[in-house]
Amino acid sequence: MKEIRIHGRGGQGSVTAAELLAVAAFADGKFSQAFPAFGVERRGAPVQAFTRMDDTQIRLRSQIYEPDFVIVQDPTLVEVVDVASGLKDDGMLIINSDFDADKFNFDTKAKIMTVNATKIALDIIGRPIVNTVLLGAFAGATGEIEPESIMEAVKERFPGKIGERNAEAIMKAYEMMEANK
Amino acid sequence: MSREMNIDKSKMTVVEGSYAVAHSVKVCKPNVISAYPITPQTHIVEDLSQFMADGEIPNCEYLNVESEFSALSALVGSAAVGARCYSATTSQGLELMHEVLFNVSGMRLPVVMTVTNRAVSAPISIWNDQQDSISQRDTGWIQMHAENIQEISDMTAQAYKISEDKDIMMPSMVCMDGFILSHVYEPLVLLEQDITDEFLPRYEPEYTLDPKNPLSFGAFADPNYYTEFRYMQQQAMERSLKKIEDVAEEFYDMYGRYFGGLIDEYQTEDADIILMAMGSIVGTIKDVVDKLRENNVKVGLLKVRTFRPFPAEAITNVIKDAKVVVVLDKNISLGLNEGALFTETKSVLYNTDIRVPTIGYMIGHGGRDIKMDTIERIIDEATEVMKTGIKKESQFVDVREDLL
């Protein structure tokens, strides 16, 4: 089983990202599960969402404390939330930032990767909404999921032009991370 | 006993638990939906409103009401004229319905209602436990708890079939843990329309309110009559014990899916330690059972799927050979320091020859997350009980001493 924890702020689409990842993982032939860290979310407040992927049906209902992968949507979060908490040594933390990974000092042995998802989103989607872009980055950096599955899930959720642009941004992030692996 | 299900993966889709329930309700073809939005039930009624707006539920009226009390009251009238009725609520909303719950069951109206289990105020908590539905234990509603979204989806259709049976005619509360199941995305087979049309025939009540053939529902019963109404409700509850099992079997035959009838069992055959629980915690316990079985710990799970009617015989049959029984409750009877499932399990054992040590844990209140290691620790303590006897009969799990 692979466990993914997504950190973001209310309004950044962390829950949607977790759900889309579950839809995409299932399309890839895995079983999946996505759920939010149920809070009284308000815009701007730190939030978490979780996705599990496995070859068999998932029964576990607890939150994720020892993730294989962590996705951080907003670099300002690292000052207020211990985003690397419990991250497995052989895991990976992907953070949306224009800095290089070595600028971050997390208490983890896991690999740190950065991607300037905000720039990709602004360039292609025209808005600084990075949740789908980071899923593309996740696919590229980890190889855990096919980018096409994510693109399909996003296009189904957001039909029309918005979905198309998101798909393009996903592919861009995927290719960048693939090249950096 | 847990059954192998060969569910065709190509028929599965990943949706939110609330959507799965709303879809099931649609497929069951209700005539009247009446509900008041409340977290975490909201997505169910939003999805149903969308179906209505899109014309996907023909011959149905969706009533916007000003409270949960009104929501269920409106269904009393609707069900009495022969409508198939649906509502959904949780927590304070369910408690506000309390008076009407008795009216629905007393008039023998087969309303089906989803409860997205949530803690009750005060203090305010929007998070999950099962205090809300457990507190409605004695209202004459069948009460069932689901472990995942496939089960709650399927249970919705089963509930109509059970409730509307002319030998039963009792309302059903189908319960899913709030957020944990209502807001989870996971794969399931959405309830099939073609099979359901065959499984669940049109609701045709024997008695309805009809101006051409006047009748009274719920009218005055003086001391000469009242007892018999209660007696007959109890008789119907007893008949529903078999009906619930039969409907689960019929569902299995037609749909190929089975999550138990009154109960379900997991690794109980040779188990020294048997855990009993209801709802989504069952999934986490199954993972713990598998893990401990690898270390030769003989532990099993008795899932209580039906809380009312209470499946006394089914439960005693499973736990009679265990060495310790551990009951997990997401509720508490304040002043007794026990959860309801624990109290009732002990009570059904008393007048039998079964003398199995039985301990209770109150867990997951107000959304406190339940981790695998917490369950493992409880099983460790049960192992001690097996050796040295009961030291503490019933207790809270994970009380934060630093806050007291």
Coordinates of C-alpha atoms in Angstrom, one line a residue:
Chain A
M1 CA 0.0 0.0 0.0
K2 CA 1.2 3.5 -0.8
E3 CA 0.0 6.4 1.3
I4 CA 0.0 10.0 0.3
R5 CA -0.6 13.1 2.4
I6 CA -1.4 16.4 0.8
H7 CA -0.8 19.6 2.7
G8 CA -2.4 22.9 1.6
R9 CA -4.5 25.8 2.7
G10 CA -8.3 25.9 2.6
G11 CA -9.3 26.9 -0.9
Q12 CA -6.3 25.5 -2.7
G13 CA -8.0 22.2 -3.7
S14 CA -6.1 19.7 -1.5
V15 CA -9.2 17.6 -1.0
T16 CA -10.0 17.7 -4.7
A17 CA -6.4 16.7 -5.5
A18 CA -6.6 13.7 -3.1
E19 CA -9.9 12.6 -4.7
L20 CA -8.6 13.0 -8.3
L21 CA -5.6 10.9 -7.3
A22 CA -7.9 8.2 -6.1
V23 CA -9.9 8.2 -9.3
A24 CA -6.7 8.1 -11.4
A25 CA -5.2 5.3 -9.3
F26 CA -8.3 3.2 -9.8
A27 CA -8.2 3.9 -13.6
D28 CA -4.6 2.6 -13.4
G29 CA -5.9 -0.7 -12.0
K30 CA -5.3 -0.1 -8.3
F31 CA -7.7 0.1 -5.5
S32 CA -7.8 3.5 -3.9
Q33 CA -9.2 5.6 -1.1
A34 CA -9.3 9.4 -0.6
F35 CA -10.5 11.5 2.3
P36 CA -9.9 14.9 4.0
A37 CA -8.6 15.5 7.5
F38 CA -12.1 16.5 8.4
G39 CA -11.9 20.0 9.9
V40 CA -13.9 23.1 10.0
E41 CA -12.1 24.3 7.0
R42 CA -11.9 28.0 6.2
R43 CA -10.1 29.7 3.4
G44 CA -6.4 30.0 4.1
A45 CA -6.2 27.7 7.1
P46 CA -3.8 24.7 6.9
V47 CA -5.6 21.6 5.7
Q48 CA -4.7 18.0 4.9
A49 CA -6.1 15.4 2.6
F50 CA -5.1 11.7 2.2
T51 CA -5.0 9.1 -0.6
R52 CA -4.2 5.4 -0.3
M53 CA -3.4 3.1 -3.2
D54 CA -3.1 -0.6 -3.1
D55 CA -3.4 -3.8 -5.2
T56 CA -6.2 -5.0 -3.0
Q57 CA -9.3 -3.4 -1.5
I58 CA -8.5 -0.9 1.2
R59 CA -10.2 -1.3 4.6
L60 CA -8.0 0.8 6.9
R61 CA -9.9 4.0 8.0
S62 CA -7.3 5.9 10.1
Q63 CA -5.6 9.0 9.0
I64 CA -2.2 8.7 7.5
Y65 CA 0.7 9.2 9.9
E66 CA 3.6 7.5 8.1
P67 CA 3.1 8.5 4.5
D68 CA 5.2 7.2 1.6
F69 CA 4.8 10.6 -0.2
V70 CA 4.0 14.1 0.9
I71 CA 2.8 16.9 -1.4
V72 CA 3.0 20.5 -0.2
Q73 CA 0.9 22.9 -2.2
D74 CA 2.0 26.1 -0.4
P75 CA 5.7 26.7 0.7
T76 CA 4.6 29.1 3.5
L77 CA 3.1 26.0 5.2
V78 CA 6.5 24.6 6.1
E79 CA 6.8 27.3 8.8
V80 CA 3.6 26.4 10.5
V81 CA 3.0 22.7 9.9
D82 CA 5.5 19.7 10.3
V83 CA 4.9 18.6 6.8
A84 CA 7.6 15.9 6.9
S85 CA 6.0 14.3 10.0
G86 CA 6.3 10.5 9.9
L87 CA 7.4 10.5 6.3
K88 CA 9.1 7.2 5.5
D89 CA 12.9 7.3 5.0
D90 CA 12.6 5.9 1.4
G91 CA 9.7 8.2 0.7
M92 CA 9.5 11.6 -1.1
L93 CA 8.3 15.1 -0.3
I94 CA 7.3 17.2 -3.2
I95 CA 6.9 20.9 -2.6
N96 CA 5.6 23.7 -4.7
S97 CA 8.4 26.3 -4.7
D98 CA 10.6 28.3 -7.0
F99 CA 13.6 27.4 -4.7
D100 CA 15.8 24.4 -5.1
A101 CA 15.2 21.4 -2.9
D102 CA 18.5 22.0 -0.9
K103 CA 17.0 25.3 0.4
F104 CA 14.7 23.3 2.6
N105 CA 15.8 21.7 5.8
F106 CA 13.3 19.1 6.8
D107 CA 13.8 16.5 9.6
T108 CA 13.6 13.6 7.2
K109 CA 15.8 11.1 5.3
A110 CA 13.3 11.1 2.5
K111 CA 14.1 12.7 -0.9
I112 CA 12.9 16.3 -1.3
M113 CA 11.8 17.6 -4.7
T114 CA 10.6 21.0 -5.6
V115 CA 8.5 22.1 -8.6
N116 CA 7.5 25.6 -9.5
A117 CA 3.8 24.6 -9.8
T118 CA 2.6 28.2 -9.4
K119 CA 4.5 29.3 -12.4
I120 CA 3.2 26.4 -14.5
A121 CA -0.3 27.1 -13.4
L122 CA -0.1 30.8 -14.2
D123 CA 1.5 30.1 -17.6
I124 CA -0.9 27.5 -18.7
I125 CA -4.1 27.7 -16.7
G126 CA -3.9 31.4 -16.1
R127 CA -4.6 31.1 -12.3
P128 CA -2.4 30.1 -9.4
I129 CA -4.3 26.9 -8.7
V130 CA -1.6 24.3 -8.3
N131 CA -3.4 21.2 -7.1
T132 CA -3.7 19.4 -10.4
V133 CA -0.2 20.5 -11.5
L134 CA 1.3 18.9 -8.4
L135 CA -0.5 15.6 -9.3
G136 CA 1.4 15.7 -12.6
A137 CA 4.6 16.4 -10.7
F138 CA 3.8 13.5 -8.4
A139 CA 3.4 11.2 -11.3
G140 CA 6.7 12.3 -12.9
A141 CA 8.7 12.2 -9.7
T142 CA 7.4 8.9 -8.3
G143 CA 6.3 6.8 -11.2
E144 CA 3.4 5.6 -9.0
I145 CA 0.7 6.6 -11.5
E146 CA 0.2 7.3 -15.2
P147 CA 0.0 11.0 -16.1
E148 CA -2.8 10.1 -18.6
S149 CA -4.9 8.7 -15.8
I150 CA -4.6 12.0 -13.9
M151 CA -5.4 14.0 -17.0
E152 CA -8.5 11.9 -17.7
A153 CA -9.7 12.2 -14.1
V154 CA -9.2 16.0 -14.2
K155 CA -10.9 16.4 -17.5
E156 CA -13.9 14.4 -16.3
R157 CA -14.2 16.5 -13.1
F158 CA -13.6 19.8 -15.0
P159 CA -15.1 19.4 -18.5
G160 CA -14.3 21.8 -21.4
K161 CA -11.5 24.3 -21.6
I162 CA -10.6 24.4 -17.9
G163 CA -10.0 20.6 -18.0
E164 CA -7.9 20.8 -21.2
R165 CA -5.7 23.5 -19.7
N166 CA -5.2 21.6 -16.5
A167 CA -4.3 18.5 -18.5
E168 CA -1.7 20.5 -20.3
A169 CA -0.2 21.8 -17.1
I170 CA -0.2 18.3 -15.6
M171 CA 1.8 17.0 -18.6
K172 CA 4.2 19.9 -18.3
A173 CA 4.9 19.2 -14.6
Y174 CA 5.1 15.5 -15.3
E175 CA 7.8 16.0 -18.0
M176 CA 9.8 18.4 -15.8
M177 CA 9.9 16.0 -12.9
E178 CA 10.5 13.0 -15.1
A179 CA 13.6 14.8 -16.5
N180 CA 14.8 15.7 -12.9
K181 CA 14.4 12.2 -11.5
Chain B
M1 CA -19.3 -15.7 7.8
S2 CA -17.4 -13.4 5.5
R3 CA -17.9 -14.4 1.9
E4 CA -15.8 -14.2 -1.1
M5 CA -17.2 -11.7 -3.5
N6 CA -16.1 -11.7 -7.1
I7 CA -17.0 -8.1 -7.8
D8 CA -16.3 -7.2 -11.4
K9 CA -13.8 -4.4 -11.2
S10 CA -15.0 -3.0 -14.5
K11 CA -18.4 -2.3 -12.9
M12 CA -16.8 -0.3 -10.2
T13 CA -16.4 3.5 -10.1
V14 CA -14.7 5.9 -7.6
V15 CA -17.2 8.2 -6.0
E16 CA -17.9 9.9 -2.7
G17 CA -19.8 7.9 -0.1
S18 CA -22.6 10.5 0.0
Y19 CA -23.0 10.3 -3.8
A20 CA -23.2 6.5 -3.6
V21 CA -26.1 6.8 -1.1
A22 CA -27.9 9.4 -3.1
H23 CA -27.6 7.2 -6.1
S24 CA -29.0 4.3 -4.2
V25 CA -32.0 6.4 -3.1
K26 CA -32.6 7.4 -6.6
V27 CA -32.5 3.8 -7.8
C28 CA -35.0 2.8 -5.1
K29 CA -37.5 5.3 -6.7
P30 CA -38.8 7.2 -3.7
N31 CA -42.0 9.3 -4.0
V32 CA -41.2 11.8 -1.3
I33 CA -37.8 13.1 -0.1
S34 CA -37.9 15.4 2.9
A35 CA -34.7 16.5 4.6
Y36 CA -32.9 19.4 6.2
P37 CA -29.2 19.8 5.5
I38 CA -26.7 19.3 8.3
T39 CA -23.0 18.4 8.3
P40 CA -21.9 15.7 7.4
Q41 CA -25.2 14.6 5.8
T42 CA -25.2 17.6 3.4
H43 CA -23.7 16.0 0.4
I44 CA -26.4 13.4 0.3
V45 CA -29.2 15.9 0.1
E46 CA -27.3 18.1 -2.3
D47 CA -26.8 15.2 -4.7
L48 CA -30.5 14.2 -4.4
S49 CA -31.5 17.9 -5.1
Q50 CA -29.3 17.7 -8.2
F51 CA -31.0 14.5 -9.3
M52 CA -34.4 16.1 -8.8
A53 CA -33.4 19.3 -10.7
D54 CA -32.1 17.1 -13.6
G55 CA -35.4 15.2 -13.7
E56 CA -33.7 11.9 -12.8
I57 CA -36.2 10.9 -10.1
P58 CA -39.6 10.8 -11.6
N59 CA -42.8 10.7 -9.5
C60 CA -41.0 12.2 -6.6
E61 CA -41.6 15.3 -4.5
Y62 CA -38.6 16.9 -2.8
L63 CA -39.8 18.9 0.2
N64 CA -37.7 21.8 1.5
V65 CA -38.6 22.1 5.2
E66 CA -37.4 24.4 8.0
S67 CA -36.2 21.8 10.4
E68 CA -35.5 18.1 11.0
F69 CA -38.7 17.9 13.0
S70 CA -40.6 19.1 10.0
A71 CA -38.6 16.9 7.7
L72 CA -39.7 13.7 9.4
S73 CA -43.2 15.0 10.2
A74 CA -43.9 15.6 6.5
L75 CA -42.9 12.0 5.9
V76 CA -45.4 10.7 8.4
G77 CA -48.2 12.1 6.2
S78 CA -46.6 11.1 3.0
A79 CA -45.9 7.5 4.1
A80 CA -49.5 7.2 5.4
V81 CA -50.9 7.9 2.0
G82 CA -48.7 5.2 0.5
A83 CA -45.6 7.1 -0.6
R84 CA -42.1 5.5 -0.5
C85 CA -40.3 8.0 1.7
Y86 CA -36.7 9.0 2.4
S87 CA -34.8 11.3 4.7
A88 CA -31.3 11.8 5.9
T89 CA -29.9 13.5 9.0
T90 CA -27.3 13.3 11.8
S91 CA -26.5 14.4 15.3
Q92 CA -28.6 17.3 16.6
G93 CA -30.9 16.9 13.6
L94 CA -31.6 13.3 14.6
E95 CA -32.1 14.3 18.2
L96 CA -34.6 17.0 17.1
M97 CA -36.5 14.2 15.3
H98 CA -36.8 12.2 18.5
E99 CA -40.5 12.7 19.1
V100 CA -41.3 12.0 15.4
L101 CA -39.3 8.8 15.3
F102 CA -41.8 7.3 17.7
N103 CA -44.6 8.5 15.6
V104 CA -43.2 6.9 12.4
S105 CA -42.6 3.5 14.0
G106 CA -45.8 3.6 16.1
M107 CA -47.9 4.2 12.9
R108 CA -45.9 1.4 11.3
L109 CA -44.6 3.6 8.4
P110 CA -41.7 2.0 6.6
V111 CA -39.6 5.2 6.2
V112 CA -35.9 4.7 5.4
M113 CA -33.5 7.3 6.7
T114 CA -29.7 7.6 6.4
V115 CA -27.9 8.7 9.5
T116 CA -24.3 10.0 8.9
N117 CA -23.3 9.3 12.4
R118 CA -21.9 12.3 14.3
A119 CA -21.2 13.3 17.9
V120 CA -23.8 15.3 19.7
S121 CA -23.4 18.8 21.4
A122 CA -22.3 20.2 23.8
P123 CA -19.5 20.9 23.1
I124 CA -20.2 21.2 19.4
S125 CA -18.5 18.5 17.4
I126 CA -19.2 17.9 13.7
W127 CA -17.0 14.8 13.8
N128 CA -18.0 11.1 14.0
D129 CA -19.1 8.9 16.7
Q130 CA -22.3 6.9 17.1
Q131 CA -24.0 8.6 20.1
D132 CA -26.7 10.1 17.9
S133 CA -28.3 6.9 16.5
I134 CA -27.5 4.8 19.6
S135 CA -29.5 7.4 21.6
Q136 CA -32.5 6.6 19.4
R137 CA -32.3 2.9 20.3
D138 CA -35.7 2.6 21.8
T139 CA -37.7 4.5 19.2
G140 CA -38.8 1.4 17.3
W141 CA -36.6 1.9 14.3
I142 CA -34.5 -0.9 12.8
Q143 CA -30.9 0.3 13.0
M144 CA -28.1 -1.0 10.9
H145 CA -24.5 0.1 10.6
A146 CA -22.2 -0.1 7.5
E147 CA -18.5 -0.7 7.2
N148 CA -17.8 0.9 3.8
I149 CA -19.6 2.8 1.1
Q150 CA -20.5 -0.4 -0.9
E151 CA -22.3 -1.7 2.1
I152 CA -24.2 1.5 2.9
S153 CA -25.2 1.8 -0.7
D154 CA -26.5 -1.8 -0.8
M155 CA -28.0 -1.5 2.7
T156 CA -30.3 1.3 1.5
A157 CA -32.1 -1.0 -0.9
Q158 CA -32.2 -3.8 1.6
A159 CA -33.7 -1.4 4.2
Y160 CA -36.7 -0.6 1.9
K161 CA -37.2 -4.3 1.3
I162 CA -37.1 -5.1 5.0
S163 CA -39.2 -2.2 6.2
E164 CA -41.9 -2.4 3.6
D165 CA -42.5 -6.1 4.1
K166 CA -46.1 -6.5 5.3
D167 CA -44.9 -8.7 8.2
I168 CA -42.5 -6.0 9.3
M169 CA -43.8 -2.5 8.6
M170 CA -41.1 -0.8 10.7
P171 CA -38.9 2.1 9.7
S172 CA -35.1 1.7 9.1
M173 CA -32.2 3.9 10.1
V174 CA -29.2 3.0 7.9
C175 CA -26.1 4.4 9.5
M176 CA -22.7 5.3 8.1
D177 CA -19.9 7.0 10.0
G178 CA -19.9 10.7 9.3
F179 CA -17.0 12.0 7.2
I180 CA -15.2 8.7 7.5
L181 CA -17.7 7.1 5.0
S182 CA -19.8 10.1 3.9
H183 CA -16.8 12.0 2.6
V184 CA -14.5 9.1 1.4
Y185 CA -13.9 8.5 -2.2
E186 CA -13.4 4.8 -2.9
P187 CA -14.4 2.3 -5.6
L188 CA -17.8 0.6 -5.5
V189 CA -20.5 -0.8 -7.8
L190 CA -23.2 1.8 -7.8
L191 CA -26.6 0.2 -7.0
E192 CA -27.8 -1.4 -10.3
Q193 CA -31.2 -0.1 -11.5
D194 CA -32.2 -3.2 -13.5
I195 CA -31.5 -5.6 -10.6
T196 CA -33.1 -3.3 -8.1
D197 CA -36.3 -3.0 -10.1
E198 CA -36.6 -6.7 -9.6
F199 CA -35.3 -6.9 -6.1
L200 CA -37.5 -4.1 -4.7
P201 CA -41.0 -4.1 -6.0
R202 CA -43.3 -1.1 -5.9
Y203 CA -44.4 -0.2 -2.4
E204 CA -48.0 -1.3 -2.0
P205 CA -49.2 -0.8 1.6
E206 CA -52.2 -2.7 2.9
Y207 CA -53.5 0.4 4.7
T208 CA -53.4 4.0 3.5
L209 CA -55.0 7.3 4.3
D210 CA -57.7 7.7 1.7
P211 CA -60.7 10.0 1.8
K212 CA -62.8 7.4 0.0
N213 CA -62.0 4.8 2.6
P214 CA -61.4 6.7 5.8
L215 CA -59.0 5.4 8.4
S216 CA -57.0 6.8 11.4
F217 CA -53.3 6.5 11.9
G218 CA -51.8 6.9 15.4
A219 CA -55.1 7.9 17.0
F220 CA -55.8 7.8 20.7
A221 CA -55.2 4.4 22.4
D222 CA -56.4 4.3 25.9
P223 CA -55.0 1.9 28.5
N224 CA -57.2 -0.8 27.2
Y225 CA -55.3 -0.8 23.9
Y226 CA -51.9 0.9 24.1
T227 CA -50.0 -2.2 25.4
E228 CA -51.0 -4.2 22.4
F229 CA -49.6 -1.6 20.0
R230 CA -46.2 -1.9 21.7
Y231 CA -46.5 -5.7 21.8
M232 CA -47.1 -5.8 18.1
Q233 CA -44.2 -3.6 17.4
Q234 CA -42.0 -5.9 19.4
Q235 CA -43.4 -8.9 17.5
A236 CA -42.5 -7.1 14.2
M237 CA -39.0 -6.5 15.4
E238 CA -38.6 -10.1 16.3
R239 CA -39.9 -11.1 12.8
S240 CA -37.4 -8.7 11.3
L241 CA -34.5 -10.7 12.7
K242 CA -35.1 -13.4 10.1
K243 CA -36.2 -11.0 7.4
I244 CA -32.9 -9.1 7.6
E245 CA -31.0 -12.4 7.1
D246 CA -33.3 -13.4 4.3
V247 CA -33.0 -10.1 2.5
A248 CA -29.2 -10.2 2.8
E249 CA -29.3 -13.7 1.2
E250 CA -31.6 -12.6 -1.6
F251 CA -29.4 -9.6 -2.2
Y252 CA -26.4 -11.9 -2.4
D253 CA -28.1 -14.1 -4.9
M254 CA -29.2 -11.3 -7.1
Y255 CA -26.3 -8.8 -6.9
G256 CA -23.4 -11.1 -5.7
R257 CA -22.6 -8.9 -2.8
Y258 CA -22.8 -9.8 0.9
F259 CA -21.7 -7.9 4.0
G260 CA -23.6 -9.9 6.6
G261 CA -27.2 -9.8 7.7
L262 CA -27.6 -9.3 11.4
I263 CA -23.9 -9.8 11.9
D264 CA -20.8 -10.8 10.0
E265 CA -17.7 -12.7 11.1
Y266 CA -14.1 -12.4 10.3
Q267 CA -11.6 -15.0 11.5
T268 CA -13.7 -16.0 14.4
E269 CA -13.8 -19.8 14.1
D270 CA -10.8 -20.6 16.2
A271 CA -10.4 -17.1 17.9
D272 CA -9.5 -16.9 21.6
I273 CA -10.1 -13.1 21.5
I274 CA -13.2 -11.8 19.6
L275 CA -13.6 -8.1 19.1
M276 CA -17.1 -6.7 18.5
A277 CA -17.8 -3.4 16.8
M278 CA -20.1 -1.5 14.4
G279 CA -19.5 0.7 11.4
S280 CA -16.3 1.8 9.7
I281 CA -14.0 0.8 12.5
V282 CA -14.6 -2.8 11.3
G283 CA -12.3 -2.2 8.3
T284 CA -9.4 -1.1 10.5
I285 CA -10.0 -4.0 12.9
K286 CA -9.8 -6.5 9.9
D287 CA -6.4 -5.1 9.0
V288 CA -5.3 -5.5 12.6
V289 CA -6.6 -9.1 12.7
D290 CA -4.7 -10.0 9.6
K291 CA -1.5 -8.5 11.0
L292 CA -1.8 -10.3 14.4
R293 CA -2.8 -13.6 12.8
E294 CA 0.6 -13.5 11.1
N295 CA 2.1 -13.6 14.6
N296 CA -0.3 -16.5 15.6
V297 CA -2.5 -14.3 17.8
K298 CA -5.9 -16.0 17.6
V299 CA -8.0 -12.9 17.2
G300 CA -11.2 -12.5 15.3
L301 CA -13.9 -9.9 14.6
L302 CA -17.7 -10.1 15.1
K303 CA -19.2 -7.2 13.1
V304 CA -22.5 -6.2 14.5
R305 CA -24.4 -5.0 11.4
T306 CA -27.8 -4.8 13.0
F307 CA -28.1 -3.1 16.3
R308 CA -31.9 -3.1 16.4
P309 CA -33.4 -5.6 16.5
F310 CA -30.6 -6.8 18.7
P311 CA -29.2 -10.1 17.3
A312 CA -28.8 -11.8 20.7
E313 CA -28.8 -15.4 19.4
A314 CA -26.4 -14.6 16.5
I315 CA -24.0 -12.9 18.8
T316 CA -24.0 -15.6 21.5
N317 CA -23.5 -18.3 18.9
V318 CA -20.3 -16.6 17.7
I319 CA -18.8 -15.7 21.1
K320 CA -19.7 -18.8 23.1
D321 CA -16.3 -20.4 22.6
A322 CA -14.1 -17.4 22.9
K323 CA -11.8 -16.8 25.8
V324 CA -12.3 -13.1 25.9
V325 CA -14.8 -10.8 24.2
V326 CA -13.9 -7.1 23.6
V327 CA -16.6 -4.7 22.7
L328 CA -15.8 -1.4 21.1
D329 CA -18.4 1.4 21.4
K330 CA -18.4 4.8 19.8
N331 CA -20.9 5.9 22.4
I332 CA -21.3 6.0 26.1
S333 CA -24.2 5.8 28.6
L334 CA -23.1 8.5 31.0
G335 CA -23.5 7.4 34.6
L336 CA -23.0 3.7 33.6
N337 CA -19.6 4.1 32.1
E338 CA -20.4 1.6 29.3
G339 CA -21.2 1.7 25.6
A340 CA -24.5 0.3 24.5
L341 CA -23.2 -2.6 22.6
F342 CA -21.1 -3.7 25.6
T343 CA -24.1 -3.4 28.0
E344 CA -26.4 -5.4 25.7
T345 CA -23.8 -8.0 24.9
K346 CA -23.3 -8.7 28.6
S347 CA -27.1 -8.8 29.2
V348 CA -27.7 -11.5 26.6
L349 CA -25.1 -13.7 28.1
Y350 CA -26.3 -13.5 31.7
N351 CA -29.0 -16.2 31.6
T352 CA -26.9 -18.6 29.5
D353 CA -24.2 -21.1 30.4
I354 CA -21.6 -19.0 28.6
R355 CA -19.1 -17.5 31.0
V356 CA -16.8 -15.6 28.8
P357 CA -15.0 -12.6 30.3
T358 CA -16.3 -9.5 28.4
I359 CA -14.7 -6.1 28.5
G360 CA -15.7 -2.8 26.9
Y361 CA -13.8 0.1 25.4
M362 CA -15.3 3.5 24.6
I363 CA -13.4 4.7 21.6
G364 CA -13.4 7.3 18.8
H365 CA -15.6 9.9 20.5
G366 CA -16.1 13.2 18.7
G367 CA -14.0 12.1 15.8
R368 CA -10.9 11.0 17.7
D369 CA -9.0 9.0 15.1
I370 CA -8.7 5.3 15.6
K371 CA -5.3 3.9 14.7
M372 CA -4.2 0.3 14.2
D373 CA -1.8 0.5 17.2
T374 CA -4.7 1.5 19.4
I375 CA -6.6 -1.6 18.5
E376 CA -3.4 -3.7 18.9
R377 CA -3.0 -2.3 22.4
I378 CA -6.5 -3.2 23.3
I379 CA -5.9 -6.7 22.1
D380 CA -2.7 -6.8 24.2
E381 CA -4.9 -5.9 27.2
A382 CA -7.4 -8.6 26.3
T383 CA -4.6 -11.1 26.2
E384 CA -3.8 -10.2 29.8
V385 CA -7.4 -10.6 30.7
M386 CA -7.3 -14.1 29.3
K387 CA -4.4 -14.9 31.7
T388 CA -5.3 -13.0 34.8
G389 CA -9.0 -12.1 34.6
I390 CA -10.8 -8.8 34.3
K391 CA -9.2 -5.8 36.1
K392 CA -11.1 -3.0 34.5
E393 CA -14.5 -3.9 33.0
S394 CA -15.2 -0.9 30.9
Q395 CA -13.0 2.1 30.1
F396 CA -12.4 5.1 27.8
V397 CA -9.6 4.8 25.2
D398 CA -6.9 7.4 24.9
V399 CA -8.0 9.9 27.5
R400 CA -5.6 12.8 27.4
E401 CA -4.5 13.2 31.0
D402 CA -2.8 16.5 30.1
L403 CA -6.2 18.1 29.4
L404 CA -7.9 17.0 32.7

